[in-house]
Amino acid sequence: MRTDHCGTLRASDIGRRVSVCGWVARRREHGEHLAFIDLRDHTGLIQCVVDGAHDLRSEYVVRITGEVRSRPEGTRNDNLATGEVELGECEVEILNSAEPPPFQLDERVEVDEMVRLAHRYVDLRTDRMQRNLRVRAKVNGSLRRAMDDQGFVEIETPMLIASTPEGARDFVVPSRLSPGSFYALPQSPQLFKQLCMVGGIDRYYQIARCLRDEDLRADRQFEFMQLDAEASFVSQEEVLSFISVAVAAAVREVTGEELGDVPRMTWHEARERFGSDKPDTRFGMELIELTPVFAATEFNAFKASCIKGLRVEGGAEFTRSRLDDLTDRAKRWGAKGLVWMRVRADGELDSPVAKFLSADEIAGLVVTTGAVEGDLLLIVADERPAVCHVLGLLRLELGRPPVTEGGLQFLWVVDFPLFEALDDDNNPIPAHHPFTMPHADDVHLLDSADPQDFLKVRSQAYDLVLNGWELGSGSVRIHRGDIQKRMFSLLGITDDEAQEKFGFLLDAFRFGAPPHAGFAFGIDRLVALLAGEENIREVIAFPKTQSGHDPLTHAPSTIDPAQLEELGLRLLPVRKD
RNA sequence: GGUCCCGUGGUGCAGUUUGGAGUGCACGCCGGCCUGUCAAGCCGGAGGUCGCGGGUUCAAAUCCCGUCGGGACCGCCA
């Protein structure tokens, strides 16, 4: 039907008679016998000069055949890639009419997302969605090529699997042939890729759909795509290298830029400096250690095991209500309180608590934070994890740049702790999954009589972070039965429970499991940041709203009683608490 | 489970603080004029359950309560 795409015509095409197909983006009529039609396809716009356009309307689907010619002097449009030329002597064939679109497709205004999603098929025609989905396709393609080139084998793992109650909530699917039994949709291909290692695949990857029934966010959907990979006979170093190569390929494909070496930071350093295990390193405003400054304080609120602060440049201008608001937020995030101090011209501190501090403490505070006139100091005192957490959130609140600023700051966070805390029975709670290999230097601590020692055990687990978003994580896995048994016993999982939950994996490991390690990262998140979007819905063709609904298809929906009957299901009344 | 923000012709907003007739702006839509525009221009027109329900009041888009929908975040996401 067509010889060319709209957005590709240039001066070098002048004289050719071409056919283009697309949608009527705009119509400019100048009387009965002259009108300009901007025709749009996924490549862009071309102006077509037609003899009368009264029967053409917005978004009509047309085929236009005409001669590419130079625009008359003085009528070129520098804002258009095709602005030097136009189609003349046009023959217009209407392929389909269209109702006026439910919203305007030019991007002069931000249209309500519900309206866009309810008519996503129209929304997809916008430059923004066309660009984002094509960025996504480029990323997928370059990741595939990079993994292929590194000797990884693409293997598809099942979508209908057994439910394992660990981790995120499963989506479940009732079984028709086994009424009362359910499949689960995979949260990740984790166990299958480890089985692939036992199966001698050596290097596996998959662009895998993963599903988790947890609350949605700007960076979280029920279903999302991961580059999932696992390799045998490799160390952590090699995994970081494989993934770095793949990510670099995607970045190169989209931006044309070379990524270079991805910096590393230990989990401990990330928490202490940024109050997060996924630090946004596009900006400073790091957490400042103040515990020694107030080691001997008489101020009760500062008699805590950890005191840290933030220096907000220019923050002395914050109004009292803004400071009260920050204090409220800090409390909601789990702080006992938030101490603020405005640094005045004379070096004095303007703060409700200044009178409780000694001259030495104030002097130490100013020196340690480097505070100068006009700054604001925000200080939290509490247990160390809480202090870091709250200040980390405040730091983001006050300093985080827009998504399109600050470049792409990738970061490997390494040496995660094996356990994040102890439960009420002093059993450690795993920070990752229970198959994560402890750091070789820390294995001896697993035999310690003091449960507190468990929290010091580092694991061979690592995260890839981009601009403060966790892109993904991975680990070296436990491949030996004796270490795995020790781990289960530490976690308070009995042999019977372990067998019931992970029996097929443990069985497999008895038949010759190679040392292996892997990684998985979220493609939606990577694409969103590469596309300059704050929200992964903008890079997903048909996403769901925060409540998990699809305004286009109206999923989730009720099903026919006959379907329930066939599945052996009966519904309970909806609970309204 | 929680905190906060938003909801006004098809779209995007203003109006809400301080109650007074569905008032205004821009875009779009429909009709007319217009032979070089390109966010075309000019003239005319249509289009509204101010999310929904209740309350206060002589009077509610506006104040109060509830509810629904959307968004951001905390919890959650091994």
XYZ file of C-alpha atoms (C1' of nucleotides) in Angstrom:
655
model
C 0.000 0.000 0.000
C 2.836 2.381 0.704
C 6.238 3.131 -0.729
C 7.546 5.280 2.112
C 6.959 6.280 5.703
C 5.742 9.770 6.502
C 8.603 10.939 8.665
C 11.386 9.735 6.406
C 10.866 11.945 3.340
C 13.682 14.421 2.686
C 14.936 16.814 0.041
C 16.745 13.891 -1.565
C 13.342 12.384 -2.370
C 12.195 15.425 -4.380
C 10.648 14.401 -7.675
C 9.592 10.944 -6.527
C 5.937 9.961 -6.592
C 5.273 8.167 -3.310
C 2.436 6.619 -1.346
C 2.216 7.061 2.405
C -0.338 5.714 4.864
C -1.310 6.968 8.271
C -3.616 9.033 10.420
C -4.740 12.619 9.864
C -2.928 14.522 12.591
C -4.051 18.010 11.585
C -5.956 19.762 8.864
C -5.495 23.367 7.792
C -8.087 24.498 5.245
C -7.643 27.568 3.101
C -10.859 27.627 1.100
C -12.434 25.147 -1.169
C -9.384 24.181 -3.180
C -6.392 24.313 -0.836
C -5.793 22.466 2.380
C -2.796 21.126 4.248
C -2.975 17.700 5.841
C -0.315 16.582 8.305
C -0.237 12.833 7.925
C 1.207 10.831 10.815
C 2.667 7.363 11.081
C 5.118 5.995 13.612
C 8.027 7.736 11.891
C 6.610 11.237 12.070
C 4.629 13.792 10.062
C 4.552 14.802 6.421
C 2.601 17.784 5.072
C 0.348 16.933 2.150
C -1.172 19.662 -0.034
C -4.644 18.589 -1.110
C -7.393 20.110 -3.209
C -10.159 20.380 -0.638
C -10.278 18.443 2.610
C -13.846 18.868 3.793
C -14.333 15.092 4.022
C -11.187 14.523 6.101
C -11.274 14.596 9.874
C -8.876 14.065 12.761
C -7.517 10.517 12.965
C -9.074 9.359 9.703
C -6.939 6.585 8.253
C -5.818 7.524 4.764
C -3.468 6.600 1.973
C -2.036 9.569 0.134
C -0.167 9.294 -3.132
C 1.677 12.380 -4.274
C 4.861 13.904 -5.552
C 7.600 14.887 -3.143
C 8.442 18.498 -3.869
C 10.363 21.280 -2.293
C 8.305 23.682 -0.243
C 8.081 27.214 -1.663
C 10.711 29.617 -0.390
C 9.832 30.934 3.043
C 7.400 28.161 3.943
C 9.853 25.587 5.267
C 9.211 24.290 8.762
C 12.360 23.799 10.812
C 10.385 22.156 13.612
C 9.607 19.189 11.405
C 12.116 16.592 10.237
C 10.303 16.562 6.888
C 9.945 20.358 6.915
C 11.860 20.982 3.701
C 9.420 19.007 1.567
C 5.734 18.316 1.103
C 3.548 16.019 -0.982
C 1.809 17.720 -3.896
C -0.564 16.580 -6.643
C -2.151 14.403 -3.958
C -4.573 11.586 -4.464
C -6.336 10.859 -1.144
C -7.884 7.505 -0.380
C -9.858 7.259 2.854
C -9.179 3.791 4.295
C -11.302 4.356 7.373
C -13.166 7.124 9.139
C -12.771 7.810 12.843
C -14.637 9.474 15.656
C -12.901 12.480 17.183
C -10.284 11.140 19.619
C -11.210 11.197 23.331
C -8.211 13.421 24.011
C -5.790 15.452 21.968
C -2.818 13.561 20.677
C -0.436 16.494 20.547
C 1.595 16.731 23.706
C 0.831 20.275 24.679
C -0.973 19.124 27.800
C -0.650 16.163 30.119
C -3.852 14.140 29.768
C -5.290 12.298 32.760
C -3.805 8.825 32.847
C -7.165 7.091 33.352
C -8.446 8.627 30.119
C -5.287 7.582 28.308
C -5.438 4.029 29.655
C -9.141 3.648 28.873
C -8.250 4.435 25.239
C -4.719 3.096 25.222
C -4.976 2.156 21.533
C -5.250 5.866 20.768
C -2.646 6.853 23.363
C -0.155 4.499 21.753
C -0.182 6.760 18.681
C 1.477 9.598 20.591
C 5.147 10.330 20.018
C 5.800 9.598 23.659
C 4.376 6.088 23.662
C 5.831 5.281 20.252
C 9.242 6.362 21.466
C 8.996 4.558 24.813
C 7.841 1.240 23.355
C 10.567 1.387 20.732
C 13.174 2.129 23.413
C 11.858 -0.918 25.201
C 12.185 -3.087 22.098
C 15.735 -1.852 21.605
C 16.607 -2.725 25.187
C 15.114 -6.209 24.856
C 16.983 -6.803 21.626
C 20.331 -5.581 22.890
C 20.026 -7.561 26.126
C 19.293 -10.713 24.119
C 22.243 -10.149 21.816
C 24.562 -9.399 24.736
C 23.563 -12.551 26.592
C 23.744 -14.692 23.429
C 27.218 -13.328 22.729
C 28.343 -14.293 26.224
C 27.283 -17.884 25.695
C 23.980 -17.802 27.558
C 21.171 -20.064 26.395
C 17.640 -18.689 26.292
C 15.289 -21.097 28.041
C 11.596 -20.622 28.762
C 10.411 -21.722 32.183
C 6.764 -22.493 33.034
C 4.142 -19.928 33.979
C 2.007 -22.446 35.877
C 4.040 -23.649 38.833
C 3.645 -24.770 42.413
C 2.930 -22.094 44.988
C 5.619 -21.433 47.576
C 4.405 -19.260 50.430
C 7.771 -17.539 50.902
C 8.391 -14.049 49.657
C 5.781 -12.098 47.811
C 2.122 -13.071 47.610
C 1.465 -15.456 44.734
C -1.096 -15.049 42.006
C -2.887 -18.376 41.896
C -4.766 -20.203 39.162
C -7.341 -22.858 40.029
C -6.873 -26.255 38.436
C -9.829 -27.652 36.506
C -8.487 -31.202 36.330
C -7.592 -31.210 40.017
C -10.392 -29.271 41.716
C -9.219 -27.741 44.978
C -5.644 -27.497 43.753
C -3.979 -24.395 42.424
C -1.093 -23.365 40.277
C 0.868 -20.238 41.112
C 2.187 -17.785 38.564
C 5.945 -17.371 38.980
C 7.325 -14.528 41.091
C 10.560 -15.285 39.275
C 12.089 -18.298 37.542
C 14.476 -18.658 40.510
C 14.104 -22.334 41.282
C 13.883 -23.393 37.641
C 17.044 -21.608 36.654
C 18.885 -23.330 39.470
C 17.526 -26.647 38.190
C 18.889 -25.671 34.768
C 22.322 -25.374 36.364
C 22.017 -28.869 37.797
C 20.961 -29.868 34.284
C 24.247 -28.747 32.803
C 22.862 -25.790 30.848
C 25.912 -23.887 32.127
C 24.634 -20.438 31.235
C 20.900 -19.682 31.209
C 18.995 -16.499 30.553
C 15.431 -15.484 29.911
C 13.517 -12.301 29.378
C 11.006 -13.496 31.885
C 7.578 -12.318 32.921
C 7.290 -12.288 36.704
C 4.143 -11.808 38.784
C 3.745 -10.658 42.373
C 0.459 -9.907 44.077
C 1.725 -6.952 46.096
C 0.676 -3.298 46.152
C 1.535 -1.344 43.013
C 3.748 1.726 42.833
C 5.368 4.007 40.297
C 8.084 1.374 39.857
C 5.966 -1.733 40.537
C 3.284 -3.544 38.524
C 1.704 -6.924 39.207
C 3.505 -8.316 36.184
C 6.906 -7.135 35.073
C 9.775 -8.281 32.905
C 13.177 -9.309 34.146
C 16.398 -10.210 32.463
C 16.945 -13.385 34.437
C 20.307 -15.144 34.284
C 22.256 -17.894 35.996
C 25.689 -19.381 35.326
C 27.657 -22.362 36.581
C 31.262 -22.443 37.767
C 31.388 -18.691 38.145
C 32.074 -16.291 40.987
C 30.302 -13.099 41.955
C 32.850 -11.154 39.887
C 31.895 -12.934 36.708
C 28.185 -12.396 37.263
C 28.717 -8.669 37.798
C 30.693 -8.639 34.575
C 28.038 -10.513 32.546
C 25.296 -8.187 33.708
C 27.398 -5.065 33.286
C 28.056 -6.056 29.683
C 24.336 -6.554 29.033
C 23.315 -3.290 30.668
C 26.062 -1.425 28.839
C 24.763 -2.833 25.560
C 21.264 -1.589 26.310
C 22.534 1.858 27.282
C 24.677 2.025 24.135
C 21.737 0.996 21.956
C 19.434 3.637 23.401
C 21.719 6.580 24.181
C 24.780 5.876 22.054
C 26.921 6.360 25.133
C 29.480 4.039 26.703
C 28.712 3.081 30.269
C 32.256 2.490 31.501
C 32.979 0.719 34.767
C 30.035 0.597 37.152
C 31.166 1.802 40.597
C 30.684 -0.395 43.662
C 29.724 0.277 47.223
C 29.211 -2.053 50.130
C 25.746 -2.333 51.605
C 27.120 -0.991 54.881
C 28.575 2.097 53.230
C 25.358 2.689 51.288
C 23.310 2.624 54.457
C 25.670 4.863 56.426
C 26.208 7.458 53.678
C 22.816 7.439 51.962
C 20.431 5.747 54.388
C 19.394 3.292 51.713
C 20.441 0.032 50.103
C 19.635 1.650 46.751
C 21.311 5.039 46.981
C 20.559 7.713 44.423
C 24.114 8.881 43.748
C 23.084 11.636 41.367
C 23.314 14.097 44.254
C 25.159 14.575 47.535
C 23.489 15.609 50.781
C 24.939 12.541 52.436
C 24.131 11.460 55.976
C 26.617 12.901 58.487
C 27.675 10.828 61.498
C 27.110 12.823 64.688
C 27.134 10.111 67.343
C 30.607 11.048 68.704
C 29.669 14.751 68.871
C 26.913 13.992 71.344
C 28.585 11.087 73.154
C 28.329 12.863 76.521
C 25.226 14.956 75.898
C 22.819 16.015 78.639
C 20.040 16.439 76.072
C 17.701 13.500 76.573
C 16.513 13.294 72.972
C 20.130 12.797 71.895
C 20.890 10.018 74.361
C 20.682 7.379 71.660
C 22.889 4.731 70.150
C 23.061 6.578 66.840
C 22.782 10.215 65.819
C 23.061 11.355 62.230
C 22.171 14.475 60.358
C 21.641 16.053 56.971
C 22.904 19.445 55.865
C 20.366 21.100 53.595
C 22.071 23.907 51.724
C 19.965 27.052 51.823
C 17.404 25.268 53.977
C 17.351 28.010 56.602
C 14.714 29.686 54.467
C 12.241 26.871 55.106
C 9.129 28.135 56.828
C 8.059 26.823 60.172
C 5.132 24.972 58.587
C 7.482 23.274 56.120
C 9.686 22.183 59.008
C 6.658 20.936 60.924
C 5.642 18.996 57.829
C 9.087 17.406 57.575
C 8.900 16.505 61.254
C 5.529 14.854 60.723
C 6.892 12.872 57.813
C 9.932 11.773 59.808
C 7.631 10.517 62.547
C 5.430 8.688 60.076
C 8.536 7.057 58.690
C 9.420 5.782 62.143
C 11.583 8.440 63.824
C 10.917 9.433 67.418
C 11.322 13.035 66.317
C 13.233 15.367 64.065
C 15.501 18.110 65.328
C 15.965 21.060 62.987
C 18.465 23.870 63.278
C 18.675 26.929 61.069
C 22.171 28.354 60.777
C 22.062 32.100 61.232
C 24.394 34.839 60.072
C 26.336 34.990 63.323
C 26.924 31.233 63.300
C 24.280 30.811 65.974
C 21.841 27.965 65.670
C 18.171 28.851 65.502
C 16.423 25.832 66.959
C 13.961 24.936 69.692
C 16.581 22.595 71.170
C 19.678 24.810 70.898
C 19.380 25.797 74.537
C 19.792 22.169 75.612
C 23.145 21.777 73.885
C 26.536 22.702 75.265
C 28.842 25.136 73.495
C 31.198 22.259 72.674
C 28.387 20.267 71.155
C 27.272 23.169 68.993
C 30.837 23.839 67.887
C 31.343 20.155 67.130
C 28.115 20.054 65.204
C 29.066 23.007 63.012
C 32.547 21.626 62.318
C 31.354 18.087 61.594
C 28.548 19.104 59.276
C 30.428 21.983 57.646
C 27.283 24.042 58.100
C 27.394 27.645 56.963
C 25.001 30.561 57.149
C 21.710 29.813 55.446
C 21.914 26.052 55.905
C 19.441 23.838 57.672
C 20.507 20.863 59.785
C 18.115 17.953 60.275
C 19.059 15.497 62.992
C 17.610 12.161 64.023
C 18.634 10.134 67.078
C 17.523 6.530 67.525
C 18.682 3.002 66.801
C 21.037 2.970 63.826
C 18.759 1.292 61.262
C 15.875 3.677 62.009
C 18.112 6.760 61.863
C 19.532 5.754 58.509
C 16.129 4.845 57.112
C 14.428 8.110 58.064
C 17.284 10.359 57.004
C 17.588 8.437 53.759
C 13.943 9.193 52.980
C 14.329 12.851 54.013
C 17.374 13.125 51.770
C 15.349 11.933 48.790
C 12.443 14.184 49.707
C 14.665 17.259 49.824
C 17.275 16.615 47.203
C 16.201 14.133 44.583
C 16.472 15.565 41.069
C 13.862 14.956 38.362
C 14.277 11.709 36.450
C 15.710 13.445 33.389
C 18.520 15.146 35.324
C 21.802 13.877 36.677
C 22.536 11.282 34.006
C 22.561 7.525 34.523
C 24.326 6.722 37.790
C 24.643 2.948 37.947
C 25.968 1.375 41.128
C 26.675 -2.139 42.327
C 25.798 -2.558 45.985
C 27.716 -5.556 47.323
C 28.254 -7.436 50.587
C 24.629 -7.436 51.648
C 24.081 -8.900 55.099
C 22.882 -12.500 55.037
C 20.232 -11.717 57.643
C 18.338 -8.517 58.152
C 17.188 -9.043 61.740
C 16.324 -11.618 64.405
C 12.774 -12.738 64.994
C 11.172 -13.168 68.418
C 12.766 -16.605 68.847
C 16.197 -15.204 67.940
C 16.051 -16.933 64.574
C 17.671 -14.779 61.898
C 15.421 -13.499 59.089
C 17.043 -13.880 55.671
C 17.657 -10.668 53.757
C 17.562 -12.501 50.442
C 16.275 -16.001 49.773
C 17.527 -18.912 51.882
C 19.742 -20.265 49.091
C 22.160 -17.344 49.261
C 25.777 -18.283 49.955
C 27.363 -16.639 52.983
C 30.608 -14.743 52.482
C 33.513 -17.189 52.840
C 35.184 -15.042 55.519
C 32.031 -14.978 57.640
C 30.879 -18.597 57.495
C 32.388 -19.325 60.918
C 29.985 -16.818 62.499
C 27.101 -19.120 61.623
C 28.344 -21.424 64.381
C 28.482 -18.660 66.979
C 26.560 -19.091 70.193
C 25.568 -15.401 70.165
C 22.670 -14.783 67.754
C 23.850 -11.173 67.356
C 26.842 -12.573 65.473
C 24.498 -13.827 62.766
C 23.697 -10.245 61.816
C 27.376 -9.678 61.045
C 27.435 -12.375 58.387
C 27.815 -10.930 54.926
C 26.353 -12.771 51.985
C 27.488 -13.116 48.427
C 24.486 -11.089 47.325
C 24.541 -7.947 45.242
C 22.140 -5.378 43.816
C 22.317 -3.212 40.735
C 21.046 0.304 41.410
C 20.296 3.067 38.923
C 19.478 6.604 40.081
C 18.033 5.322 43.341
C 15.935 2.555 41.804
C 16.755 -1.055 42.575
C 17.136 -2.512 39.114
C 17.755 -6.015 40.322
C 19.613 -8.382 42.550
C 21.475 -11.626 42.523
C 23.637 -13.904 44.536
C 25.997 -16.811 44.611
C 23.799 -19.763 45.545
C 24.394 -22.482 48.053
C 25.051 -25.638 46.046
C 26.129 -27.933 48.885
C 23.699 -29.865 51.024
C 25.586 -29.443 54.291
C 25.646 -25.638 54.107
C 22.023 -25.549 52.989
C 21.029 -27.726 55.955
C 22.876 -25.431 58.331
C 21.062 -22.454 56.791
C 17.626 -24.025 57.148
C 18.362 -24.949 60.722
C 19.435 -21.363 61.495
C 16.241 -20.064 59.944
C 14.192 -22.386 62.106
C 13.057 -24.459 59.135
C 12.850 -28.144 59.983
C 13.991 -30.889 57.626
C 10.378 -31.814 56.996
C 9.404 -28.248 56.195
C 12.397 -27.796 53.919
C 11.539 -30.991 52.115
C 7.928 -29.952 51.726
C 8.677 -26.474 50.421
C 11.822 -26.926 48.398
C 12.079 -30.688 48.162
C 12.466 -30.830 44.409
C 15.376 -28.384 44.529
C 17.077 -30.155 47.429
C 16.572 -33.489 45.669
C 18.132 -32.091 42.529
C 21.096 -30.817 44.493
C 21.843 -34.390 45.624
C 22.527 -35.366 42.025
C 25.499 -33.141 41.345
C 24.807 -29.431 41.593
C 27.587 -27.244 40.219
C 28.590 -24.055 42.009
C 26.418 -21.386 40.437
C 25.378 -17.785 40.735
C 22.962 -15.481 39.028
C 21.097 -12.257 38.734
C 17.817 -10.752 37.630
C 16.923 -7.136 36.906
C 13.758 -5.323 36.007
C 13.546 -4.311 32.387
C 10.569 -1.992 32.946
C 12.601 0.073 35.390
C 15.666 0.229 33.182
C 13.572 1.273 30.182
C 11.678 3.908 32.179
C 14.891 5.561 33.337
C 16.433 5.349 29.866
C 13.270 6.913 28.424
C 13.205 9.636 31.075
C 9.941 8.466 32.609
C 9.082 8.668 36.326
C 6.699 5.756 36.052
C 7.004 2.301 34.519
C 3.404 2.476 33.264
C 4.729 4.844 30.613
C 6.897 2.102 29.137
C 4.311 -0.687 29.360
C 1.849 -1.003 26.500
C -1.126 -2.009 28.641
C -0.409 -1.376 32.334
C -2.709 -1.476 35.345
C -3.656 1.305 37.735
C -2.436 1.466 41.325
C -5.473 -0.570 42.420
C -4.620 -3.299 39.911
C -7.366 -2.515 37.414
C -7.138 -2.219 33.661
C -9.421 0.649 32.587
C -9.340 -0.685 29.013
C -10.387 -4.308 29.465
C -11.920 -3.822 32.936
C -9.864 -6.635 34.411
C -10.228 -8.059 36.952
C -13.777 -9.136 36.289
C -16.259 -11.622 37.681
C -16.582 -14.977 35.981
C -19.543 -17.052 34.973
C -21.024 -19.326 37.666
C -20.506 -22.220 35.264
C -16.779 -21.473 35.226
C -16.685 -21.508 39.014
C -18.624 -24.758 39.065
C -16.195 -26.375 36.668
C -13.289 -25.319 38.885
C -15.017 -26.531 42.026
C -15.040 -23.027 43.506
C -17.641 -21.155 45.515
C -17.369 -17.482 46.425
C -17.626 -16.122 49.947
C -19.496 -12.863 50.500
C -17.241 -9.837 50.033
C -15.943 -8.715 53.417
C -16.669 -5.113 54.333
C -14.796 -4.318 57.530
C -3.218 -1.696 56.885
C -1.657 3.710 56.912
C -0.423 9.091 55.386
C -0.950 12.860 51.834
C -2.738 15.062 47.104
C -6.393 15.242 43.088
C -11.750 14.797 40.894
C -15.475 21.390 37.312
C -18.553 20.546 29.169
C -14.584 15.818 24.908
C -9.229 17.574 26.863
C -6.311 20.851 30.165
C -7.156 24.575 33.783
C -9.136 28.868 36.858
C -13.101 29.494 40.318
C -13.272 26.494 46.484
C -9.348 29.987 51.283
C -13.932 34.323 52.427
C -21.088 30.094 50.324
C -24.797 34.170 46.519
C -27.758 32.242 39.110
C -22.974 26.785 35.805
C -19.168 32.149 35.823
C -14.278 32.338 32.975
C -9.765 30.881 29.960
C -7.156 27.689 26.387
C -7.555 23.457 23.209
C -10.859 20.209 20.725
C -15.783 19.488 18.202
C -19.822 21.328 14.549
C -21.129 25.174 10.716
C -19.505 29.411 7.640
C -15.477 32.432 5.318
C -10.632 31.986 3.582
C -5.219 29.709 -2.178
C 0.820 28.904 1.509
C -0.538 27.330 6.293
C 2.115 24.383 9.789
C -0.366 24.977 17.622
C -3.163 28.484 10.544
C -6.531 32.794 10.905
C -11.492 35.210 11.274
C -16.950 34.714 12.417
C -20.839 31.853 14.598
C -22.609 27.565 17.441
C -23.271 23.255 20.395
C -21.624 20.890 24.586
C -22.218 20.544 32.319
C -25.500 15.308 37.481
C -18.952 20.800 39.394
C -17.232 12.066 40.796
C -21.422 10.051 43.957
C -24.529 10.202 48.599
C -25.913 12.676 52.925
C -25.696 17.018 56.192
C -25.410 22.470 57.530
C -27.745 26.906 55.289
C -32.651 31.273 52.817
C -28.715 29.680 49.404
C -23.289 24.709 48.356
C -18.631 23.569 42.816
C -17.299 26.226 47.509
C -18.308 24.354 54.462
C -18.918 19.316 57.218
C -19.407 13.777 57.115
C -19.268 9.470 54.241
C -18.217 6.977 49.801
C -16.148 5.864 44.882
C -12.221 6.653 41.372
C -7.099 8.252 40.270
C -2.029 9.388 41.873
C 2.553 9.721 45.232
C 4.579 7.555 49.391
C 5.130 4.296 54.211
C 4.145 -0.802 55.437
C 4.523 -4.865 52.046
C 7.570 -6.501 47.607
C 12.421 -13.529 50.808
